[in-house]
Amino acid sequence: MRNVLTVLMVVVGFALQAISYFALAAPWVTTGVASGEPRVVGAPVLFIAGVVLVFLAAVVYELLPEKRGR
Amino acid sequence: MSANAPGTPLPQGIGRITPGWLTIVGLAAVAVALGIYAYSLEASEGLVATGLRDLGTMGGATWGLYVTFVVYFGGVAFGGVTLAALIRLLRLDELRPIGRLGQLLTVVALLLAAIAILVDLGQPLRGLVNLFLYARPQSPFFGTFTIVLSGYLFASLVYLYLDGRRDAAICARTPSRLRWLYRLWAAGYGDSPGERARHRRASFWLAVAIVPLLVVATSTLGFVFGLQAGRPGWYSAVQAPAFVTLAGVSGVGLLIVLAAVVRRVAGSEDRLGLNVFRRLGGLLLGLVLVYLFLLATELFTATYTGEVVERRLTEALLWGEFAGIFWAALAFFLLSLALLLWQALTRRWSIPLLVVAGLLVNLAAIGKRYLIVVPSQTHGQLLPYPEGSYTPALGEFAVIAGLFGLGVLLIALFMKVFPIVELPEEEVPAGA
Amino acid sequence: MGITRRRFLQGSALAGAAAGAAAGQRLLFGELETVVAAHPALAVAPSVEDFVPTTCWIGKQDCGIIARRINGRVISLAGQPEHPLNLGALCPKGPAQITALYDPNRVKTPLIRTNAKGQSGTWRRASWKEAIDLVAARVKETRDKDPKLVLWQKGRSKAKSFYDDAFVNSLGATKLGHGTYCSDAGYRALEYTIGLTGVLHPDFRETRYLLSWGWNITNGGGNKFCWITWPRQMLEARERGMKIVQIDPRLRGAGPFADRWLPIRPGTDLALALAFSNVLVAEGYVDGEYLARYTNAATLVRNDGTLVRVDGVPQVWDAAADGPAPLETASQPALDGAYTVDGMPARPAFELYREQIASYTPEWAADVCGLAADEIRGVAIEFGRNARIGSTTVVDGVRVPYRPVGIAAYHMSQQELGFQAVRAMLMMTMLVGAPGAVGGQMADTSWKIDKNYTALDEVEVKDPPYGYTLKSSRYFPINSGFPGMVAKVMLDPRRYGVEKLPEVMITHYVNPLVSFLSRREFIESYAKFKFVADISPWLSETADYFADVVLPAATLEKYEGPSSANDQYTDAVALRVPAMAPLFESRGEIDIYLDLTEAVGVLYGEGGYLDELNKSLKLEPPHALPLDKKPTPREIFDHWALAQGIEQGVSHFETKGVYVKGPLKPAKRYGYVTDPPFGGALHRFYGESLLRYRNEMQAKGAEEVYWRDYTPFPTWRSLTMDASPAEYDLDLISYKLIEHKQSRTGFMPLLAELAPRQRLDINPRTARERGIADGDEVWVESQNAVTGETRRVRTRASYTEAIRPDTVGMPNHFGLWADPRARERGPSPNEIYYVGEGYMTNTADQSFLVKVRVSRA
Amino acid sequence: MPKYAMAVDLERCQGCRACVEACKVENNTSQGVFWMHVFRLEEGEYPETRISFLPRPCQHCDNAPCVKVCPVGARYKRIDGLVLTDYERCIGCRYCEVACPYGVNFFNWKQPAENYYMDWSDPDIQPASGGEVPPYRNPELDGRYGSEQKQVAGGGHFRGIVEKCTFCVQRIEKGLQPACVTVCPVQALVFGDLEDQESPVSTYLRGKQSFRLLEETGTEPRVHYIGGRTPGTDVREIEPVEGRVGA
């Protein structure tokens, strides 16, 4: 469960980063109005959220008590 | 986990307010107050209060001391956390005692860098909002703001937090007014072998994740300059590696200085032994050597290109307006190189000499950062604008002093709240 | 899991910040950061946009301007597209004068002085009635004694000077020009020689080869037009292949447009013109037909320099009849040879000229002018070859001689030998028959002969006592009324045989203390006026020190005109229409003069101001102004417009701004084909009357310095300033900047931003010899070779490779102090020039040259 | 969609800077701000001296470094070619300024209302100025332009953000020419739509040799220069403007 959650967070985090970076802000368009605007307002927040999620995974991994218990 | 008897002092002088500490904190607070005052003037009058002006017809530099220190603090942060991560990754156990110092330095330096960016913005409040709403990955600044200052700050905090759990748990054994904090921090950490192993695994992967992130982030800072084709002196492929190396130099240098201070004031002579400093010195020596090589490459390229503007810029650096800073920075590098080499060759390491070297490389790094930021603006115009000039205003110095004051204040406060040097293993009863 | 929750909370706080941004909008983007809604009122209030045609109020050609207004507030000034002079364009002063319109530092109400004169003034505000009554009383008092003792002077006539002339005439006062600081000597030289009021400019539509002689192409104007019109015509000519030779110690004025640069030594232009003429004559580039037919070059001259006359009619040698004859009847007037008439030897004037010019070789001039002889010869030959003597062309169906060479030289008369230098330049073009030819030498937009053509030939040199302008005196028989000389006369009237001095001075937008040369004389002479009234939108330095009363004039907010909008090819006339109501309590000048003449009691009736207005505007019944009713300026212009045959009257101008009459016919433009040719004036190649004045001046005991340049042909002599000690080793020249107009724009912030301060142009070689670095503060010290006086100013060195190493230059602006914004912009070079003998022409016009030394301050 | 561009004829320019003043008034720029600048240049040694002039509006680059580096997308390129600044977006980091090789960006160091040359608060001028600062304040600059309806014309000029030449977006959207083009006494500036073969700029450029400034930096400017050449490296600027804003 913990491992699953951690891995999930890492995966989702990176996915968020990737999506927000490559899709939402369209870096390959260098001219035109489009490049000035993120396709979704707040895409950068999503990106940061991705970064945060990835590192938060470590906290989750360490702090989440193991289901099996001791 | 057994509790200590009441009255047992917390380690490393935590919670004990000494006159020396008060003096330092007082001085730092004065510096901070000064910085706040200077900034409030700037906020009310506008950036006209600084020595910054537009490029071109206004004949100024639009980025100055603030950006210099954004880059510098960013570099220091990089040096600190990279070292901390490398300690984990490479199992440099000898250096473990300064791991936390490195992490702390990173957090503080990043905070200072972020503030330095904000004070440089014409619309800081908007900056806070718009960057989160509209930041564009196409801009090299995207990296600076998002990766460097948020991702990296968050990662360092996580790292600091997780690595500190064990010490928090130890401190929590002693009754004190801060016990709630230690308990909270420890979050039920019992230092069982399982927890230790888990922590080791987590921190290993954290370190694995952090180091490339940091290299990318710091090179990004280099790209802020290096990608500008229209700015002679900036457009260069060495810009990124040179940035990373100089970041390492300044970070390690500052860490040496901090470690020496901590060793004295926190009574950690035994934890922070000569061997720690020897290792750091060796590392610094290597970094300085690599950096000087890159610097030489950069200079040769600049002097050999036919580009008149590049050459004019190089002339301004070597014999013109900036020669003082340039040669001083170079002299500091060489002097610290000599100090380090002498110690390495004779194998007689001395902490005071290392501290001198650490200070010298930091001064030199600041000088070098300044020389990257300013001359390309004032002397690097491709159109025939008159030569520009930039003299930082007193207010700018005050704000920078305030930033340093804030840094000192934060570290000093941390020292009185938490063990700044990782507590030794043996203090933990095995299998508690 | 408190900690995780804590982290979560922090994360959501971050998201919350984004969401809360909308709520914080006001704080972040609102008033605190002054971003949106700074002008909410404007955003909602419906705005009314309209356009008012008016004219520029700084430059001299009164370019057509359209004032764009929003709700009656002028927000920008643009050019009128239909105005032939500026065709929708403006120079930097055009748009920038909008700050002048609203300038809070203008004189707001009439001011009456409360402290002693001769120092910076303190003032009290007065009503118009009080101020006008005060001025009127003082004018009346003096006028009752002798109207001539009321002196009136205007800086720059905006538009036609009808209302000021009417004012002076109705009072019987004395009018003092400013032209002696301008190009009056040049105007006189041309009026005397060919009868046109103007200085040299080319026929740009056809000219192929132009000597741009001291013409500041990119910063100055020409004698008729401001800066916009000439350069555009010049560029079009250049695009058609015209070549430009720039004759100027300084290249900057020519910009990139010079095909060849002759960096001449200042003050030696006469020598160069003579050497050019020498080559033209030697190489045979002489248009004998023009010279013989349309000039007095063929007229026979006796050994004493007088013309051979029969019954008062000058005679030429008719080679066909082999005897003397009047020019009109001679079928073959001879230009050379020696003849005997009535037993006395006589030779054609041209023969004498040929003899005299022979000594002015290029080699000789090379030494004097600091140029290479080859270069002089080369340019002269190119000029001669390009003149295509003998050719004709057809323009608008009319066959006209074609001489596509010309000279543009406006202020070349501002030197000690200015009158003769300009005459020599003109004569050089006369040699090739260029005046009045297609592509040839022009001076005015038509061939209307000025009254001075006759008047300057018939000056009577009188004995003292003289009037204070020294008109008809033994000192300056040809004389345009030189304010500097008036100042000198006021300081020592007996020296010049003057008995009565002016008592009341009315200065109209003129600032002698700064704009005229040699401040000391003006300060001392102004102290002698019993009363000084100033009419001006700003407090001038002169008013600051000496005015008793200042009357605030409006700038763009008044009716004024009519101004010629003729660009030499299209005839048009324009009027200034107020762009808005006058600011503060200022008023248009016509209003002021109407009130003033009414208060003096000379407004109504015959010979009154209204009558004089009718005369100067040529208003005749039914369009004449009634002599018993005070009109408004608008009514005056309505009468005038109707008299011009403009049916809608003044309202035509209120909607259109300009009235275009149509293209100028070749028969008006080209002297050869006017009827009669050249307006009927015989061109004075030989200046017999100049010699006569010389003799009379000598006979009446004038010193040599006064009569030596009255020679029938231009004659070179060494310059007075060259007698300065050797350490004064540099020539100082001054020049105009496009951003400024004399002393009246230094305080206009938009213009001052572009041209902020005084500087000394100096060749780097010269500067380095003196240890002066670029930007160093320097002293520029001049020396008067006659009196030994020295004067100096402090300014900043400015390196330029575009100036002769033995010459330094300063822009002819700055030096203001009355307006706080104009201080700290450095001195005016006018402060170190001299007025008086040796530093003016034989026609009493100011020389703008002096020897200086430059040292680090 | 039009493709706006400007042609500058260096064989005609006389360096009078009328364009500079027309721009300043039309766009209400404050002291020391030159959206349009005209270099006056000198090179060579006496007597082989050469004088030249070089007008420098914003180059409205197709590959604009300022657009690329803007961290928040405040600087953007419109489809018609204009490079504009969103006054409500800019955070004032001045990255565009250091990235631009042409020096066309101006930061509002001061509160613009305090930087309009004179103290316009004089009560006597209020009836004429209507309280506007400067009194010639152009209300059109407050408008929103383009399909994206952004505030880009510079109304009010806000402290702490960067601004530059807009090709007078408020004028061209009304079908007028930029103020600098209209005022030029010698028609050295030509503006129009490159897509339209009959536009002034297309006809002017046709068959003429032209170059663009600092093409080697890859910025792809929209301003084409005719005659003359890129300023050499030994040119000296003469007669600089008073560009520095005091504290």
PDB file of C-alpha atoms in Angstrom, chain B residues 38-168:
ATOM      1  CA  ALA B  38      16.100  50.475   2.150  1.00  0.00           C
ATOM      2  CA  TYR B  39      13.590  48.313   0.361  1.00  0.00           C
ATOM      3  CA  SER B  40      10.653  50.286   1.666  1.00  0.00           C
ATOM      4  CA  LEU B  41      12.169  53.393   0.103  1.00  0.00           C
ATOM      5  CA  GLU B  42      12.594  51.509  -3.117  1.00  0.00           C
ATOM      6  CA  ALA B  43       9.037  50.256  -2.944  1.00  0.00           C
ATOM      7  CA  SER B  44       7.660  53.732  -2.483  1.00  0.00           C
ATOM      8  CA  GLU B  45       9.821  55.565  -5.007  1.00  0.00           C
ATOM      9  CA  GLY B  46      10.254  52.798  -7.515  1.00  0.00           C
ATOM     10  CA  LEU B  47      13.430  51.161  -8.675  1.00  0.00           C
ATOM     11  CA  VAL B  48      14.705  54.622  -9.544  1.00  0.00           C
ATOM     12  CA  ALA B  49      16.101  54.498  -6.021  1.00  0.00           C
ATOM     13  CA  THR B  50      18.621  51.923  -7.195  1.00  0.00           C
ATOM     14  CA  GLY B  51      21.581  52.526  -9.453  1.00  0.00           C
ATOM     15  CA  LEU B  52      19.924  50.452 -12.134  1.00  0.00           C
ATOM     16  CA  ARG B  53      18.817  52.055 -15.390  1.00  0.00           C
ATOM     17  CA  ASP B  54      17.796  50.979 -18.850  1.00  0.00           C
ATOM     18  CA  LEU B  55      20.214  49.682 -21.410  1.00  0.00           C
ATOM     19  CA  GLY B  56      20.717  51.763 -24.509  1.00  0.00           C
ATOM     20  CA  THR B  57      19.845  55.428 -24.511  1.00  0.00           C
ATOM     21  CA  MET B  58      19.702  55.506 -20.750  1.00  0.00           C
ATOM     22  CA  GLY B  59      23.203  54.070 -20.577  1.00  0.00           C
ATOM     23  CA  GLY B  60      22.742  51.812 -17.602  1.00  0.00           C
ATOM     24  CA  ALA B  61      22.525  48.242 -16.503  1.00  0.00           C
ATOM     25  CA  THR B  62      19.062  46.966 -15.836  1.00  0.00           C
ATOM     26  CA  TRP B  63      20.238  43.983 -13.844  1.00  0.00           C
ATOM     27  CA  GLY B  64      22.766  44.668 -11.146  1.00  0.00           C
ATOM     28  CA  LEU B  65      23.579  43.746  -7.620  1.00  0.00           C
ATOM     29  CA  TYR B  66      20.282  41.991  -6.975  1.00  0.00           C
ATOM     30  CA  VAL B  67      20.622  39.618  -9.891  1.00  0.00           C
ATOM     31  CA  THR B  68      24.288  39.130  -9.008  1.00  0.00           C
ATOM     32  CA  PHE B  69      23.181  37.846  -5.635  1.00  0.00           C
ATOM     33  CA  VAL B  70      20.304  35.814  -7.022  1.00  0.00           C
ATOM     34  CA  VAL B  71      22.913  33.941  -8.988  1.00  0.00           C
ATOM     35  CA  TYR B  72      25.317  33.818  -6.080  1.00  0.00           C
ATOM     36  CA  PHE B  73      22.774  32.551  -3.564  1.00  0.00           C
ATOM     37  CA  GLY B  74      21.499  30.073  -6.099  1.00  0.00           C
ATOM     38  CA  GLY B  75      25.018  28.796  -6.467  1.00  0.00           C
ATOM     39  CA  VAL B  76      25.588  28.519  -2.751  1.00  0.00           C
ATOM     40  CA  ALA B  77      22.341  26.600  -2.410  1.00  0.00           C
ATOM     41  CA  PHE B  78      23.457  24.228  -5.064  1.00  0.00           C
ATOM     42  CA  GLY B  79      26.801  23.646  -3.386  1.00  0.00           C
ATOM     43  CA  GLY B  80      25.204  22.950  -0.022  1.00  0.00           C
ATOM     44  CA  VAL B  81      22.593  20.456  -0.989  1.00  0.00           C
ATOM     45  CA  THR B  82      24.714  18.729  -3.574  1.00  0.00           C
ATOM     46  CA  LEU B  83      27.274  18.002  -0.955  1.00  0.00           C
ATOM     47  CA  ALA B  84      24.605  16.741   1.394  1.00  0.00           C
ATOM     48  CA  ALA B  85      23.267  14.501  -1.326  1.00  0.00           C
ATOM     49  CA  LEU B  86      26.670  13.257  -2.335  1.00  0.00           C
ATOM     50  CA  ILE B  87      27.371  12.301   1.236  1.00  0.00           C
ATOM     51  CA  ARG B  88      24.419   9.949   1.017  1.00  0.00           C
ATOM     52  CA  LEU B  89      25.076   8.714  -2.440  1.00  0.00           C
ATOM     53  CA  LEU B  90      28.762   8.131  -2.103  1.00  0.00           C
ATOM     54  CA  ARG B  91      28.517   7.155   1.558  1.00  0.00           C
ATOM     55  CA  LEU B  92      31.037   9.775   2.578  1.00  0.00           C
ATOM     56  CA  ASP B  93      30.464   9.013   6.231  1.00  0.00           C
ATOM     57  CA  GLU B  94      33.293  11.229   7.369  1.00  0.00           C
ATOM     58  CA  LEU B  95      31.391  14.188   6.012  1.00  0.00           C
ATOM     59  CA  ARG B  96      28.053  13.230   7.500  1.00  0.00           C
ATOM     60  CA  PRO B  97      28.302  15.735  10.345  1.00  0.00           C
ATOM     61  CA  ILE B  98      28.080  18.627   7.910  1.00  0.00           C
ATOM     62  CA  GLY B  99      25.208  17.153   5.935  1.00  0.00           C
ATOM     63  CA  ARG B 100      22.585  19.089   7.840  1.00  0.00           C
ATOM     64  CA  LEU B 101      24.603  22.260   7.592  1.00  0.00           C
ATOM     65  CA  GLY B 102      24.606  21.784   3.849  1.00  0.00           C
ATOM     66  CA  GLN B 103      20.876  21.240   3.746  1.00  0.00           C
ATOM     67  CA  LEU B 104      20.229  24.225   5.935  1.00  0.00           C
ATOM     68  CA  LEU B 105      22.528  26.392   3.849  1.00  0.00           C
ATOM     69  CA  THR B 106      20.562  25.391   0.796  1.00  0.00           C
ATOM     70  CA  VAL B 107      17.204  26.220   2.284  1.00  0.00           C
ATOM     71  CA  VAL B 108      18.413  29.570   3.559  1.00  0.00           C
ATOM     72  CA  ALA B 109      20.270  30.493   0.396  1.00  0.00           C
ATOM     73  CA  LEU B 110      17.260  29.629  -1.733  1.00  0.00           C
ATOM     74  CA  LEU B 111      15.072  31.781   0.410  1.00  0.00           C
ATOM     75  CA  LEU B 112      17.514  34.648   0.037  1.00  0.00           C
ATOM     76  CA  ALA B 113      17.700  34.125  -3.709  1.00  0.00           C
ATOM     77  CA  ALA B 114      13.926  34.226  -3.931  1.00  0.00           C
ATOM     78  CA  ILE B 115      13.811  37.456  -1.956  1.00  0.00           C
ATOM     79  CA  ALA B 116      16.572  38.909  -4.100  1.00  0.00           C
ATOM     80  CA  ILE B 117      14.483  38.186  -7.182  1.00  0.00           C
ATOM     81  CA  LEU B 118      11.422  39.762  -5.627  1.00  0.00           C
ATOM     82  CA  VAL B 119      13.217  42.950  -4.670  1.00  0.00           C
ATOM     83  CA  ASP B 120      14.499  43.194  -8.217  1.00  0.00           C
ATOM     84  CA  LEU B 121      11.032  42.979  -9.729  1.00  0.00           C
ATOM     85  CA  GLY B 122       9.253  46.147 -10.717  1.00  0.00           C
ATOM     86  CA  GLN B 123       5.968  44.601  -9.605  1.00  0.00           C
ATOM     87  CA  PRO B 124       6.827  42.058  -6.900  1.00  0.00           C
ATOM     88  CA  LEU B 125       3.245  41.370  -5.870  1.00  0.00           C
ATOM     89  CA  ARG B 126       2.293  40.674  -9.427  1.00  0.00           C
ATOM     90  CA  GLY B 127       5.393  38.551  -9.736  1.00  0.00           C
ATOM     91  CA  LEU B 128       4.186  36.304  -6.952  1.00  0.00           C
ATOM     92  CA  VAL B 129       0.858  35.788  -8.647  1.00  0.00           C
ATOM     93  CA  ASN B 130       1.654  35.940 -12.339  1.00  0.00           C
ATOM     94  CA  LEU B 131       4.577  33.591 -12.129  1.00  0.00           C
ATOM     95  CA  PHE B 132       2.332  30.901 -10.767  1.00  0.00           C
ATOM     96  CA  LEU B 133      -0.389  31.640 -13.249  1.00  0.00           C
ATOM     97  CA  TYR B 134       1.525  32.289 -16.409  1.00  0.00           C
ATOM     98  CA  ALA B 135       5.127  31.136 -16.114  1.00  0.00           C
ATOM     99  CA  ARG B 136       6.353  29.976 -19.494  1.00  0.00           C
ATOM    100  CA  PRO B 137       8.752  27.066 -19.945  1.00  0.00           C
ATOM    101  CA  GLN B 138      10.206  28.791 -23.008  1.00  0.00           C
ATOM    102  CA  SER B 139      11.735  31.382 -20.766  1.00  0.00           C
ATOM    103  CA  PRO B 140      14.960  30.334 -19.087  1.00  0.00           C
ATOM    104  CA  PHE B 141      13.515  32.185 -16.151  1.00  0.00           C
ATOM    105  CA  PHE B 142      10.894  29.473 -15.874  1.00  0.00           C
ATOM    106  CA  GLY B 143      13.587  27.208 -14.592  1.00  0.00           C
ATOM    107  CA  THR B 144      14.826  29.797 -12.195  1.00  0.00           C
ATOM    108  CA  PHE B 145      11.489  30.527 -10.703  1.00  0.00           C
ATOM    109  CA  THR B 146       9.776  27.174 -10.751  1.00  0.00           C
ATOM    110  CA  ILE B 147      12.427  24.496 -10.711  1.00  0.00           C
ATOM    111  CA  VAL B 148      15.061  26.327  -8.784  1.00  0.00           C
ATOM    112  CA  LEU B 149      12.997  28.199  -6.328  1.00  0.00           C
ATOM    113  CA  SER B 150      10.030  26.001  -5.731  1.00  0.00           C
ATOM    114  CA  GLY B 151      10.929  22.458  -6.634  1.00  0.00           C
ATOM    115  CA  TYR B 152      14.341  22.694  -5.239  1.00  0.00           C
ATOM    116  CA  LEU B 153      13.317  24.571  -2.129  1.00  0.00           C
ATOM    117  CA  PHE B 154      10.642  22.021  -1.454  1.00  0.00           C
ATOM    118  CA  ALA B 155      12.981  19.138  -2.104  1.00  0.00           C
ATOM    119  CA  SER B 156      15.569  20.555   0.264  1.00  0.00           C
ATOM    120  CA  LEU B 157      12.975  21.051   2.954  1.00  0.00           C
ATOM    121  CA  VAL B 158      11.811  17.475   2.590  1.00  0.00           C
ATOM    122  CA  TYR B 159      15.359  16.313   2.736  1.00  0.00           C
ATOM    123  CA  LEU B 160      16.129  18.399   5.777  1.00  0.00           C
ATOM    124  CA  TYR B 161      12.985  17.237   7.436  1.00  0.00           C
ATOM    125  CA  LEU B 162      13.440  13.539   6.871  1.00  0.00           C
ATOM    126  CA  ASP B 163      17.100  13.607   7.749  1.00  0.00           C
ATOM    127  CA  GLY B 164      16.356  15.437  10.952  1.00  0.00           C
ATOM    128  CA  ARG B 165      13.775  13.040  12.282  1.00  0.00           C
ATOM    129  CA  ARG B 166      16.252  10.943  14.158  1.00  0.00           C
ATOM    130  CA  ASP B 167      17.802  13.926  15.899  1.00  0.00           C
ATOM    131  CA  ALA B 168      14.381  15.302  16.651  1.00  0.00           C
TER     132      ALA B 168
END
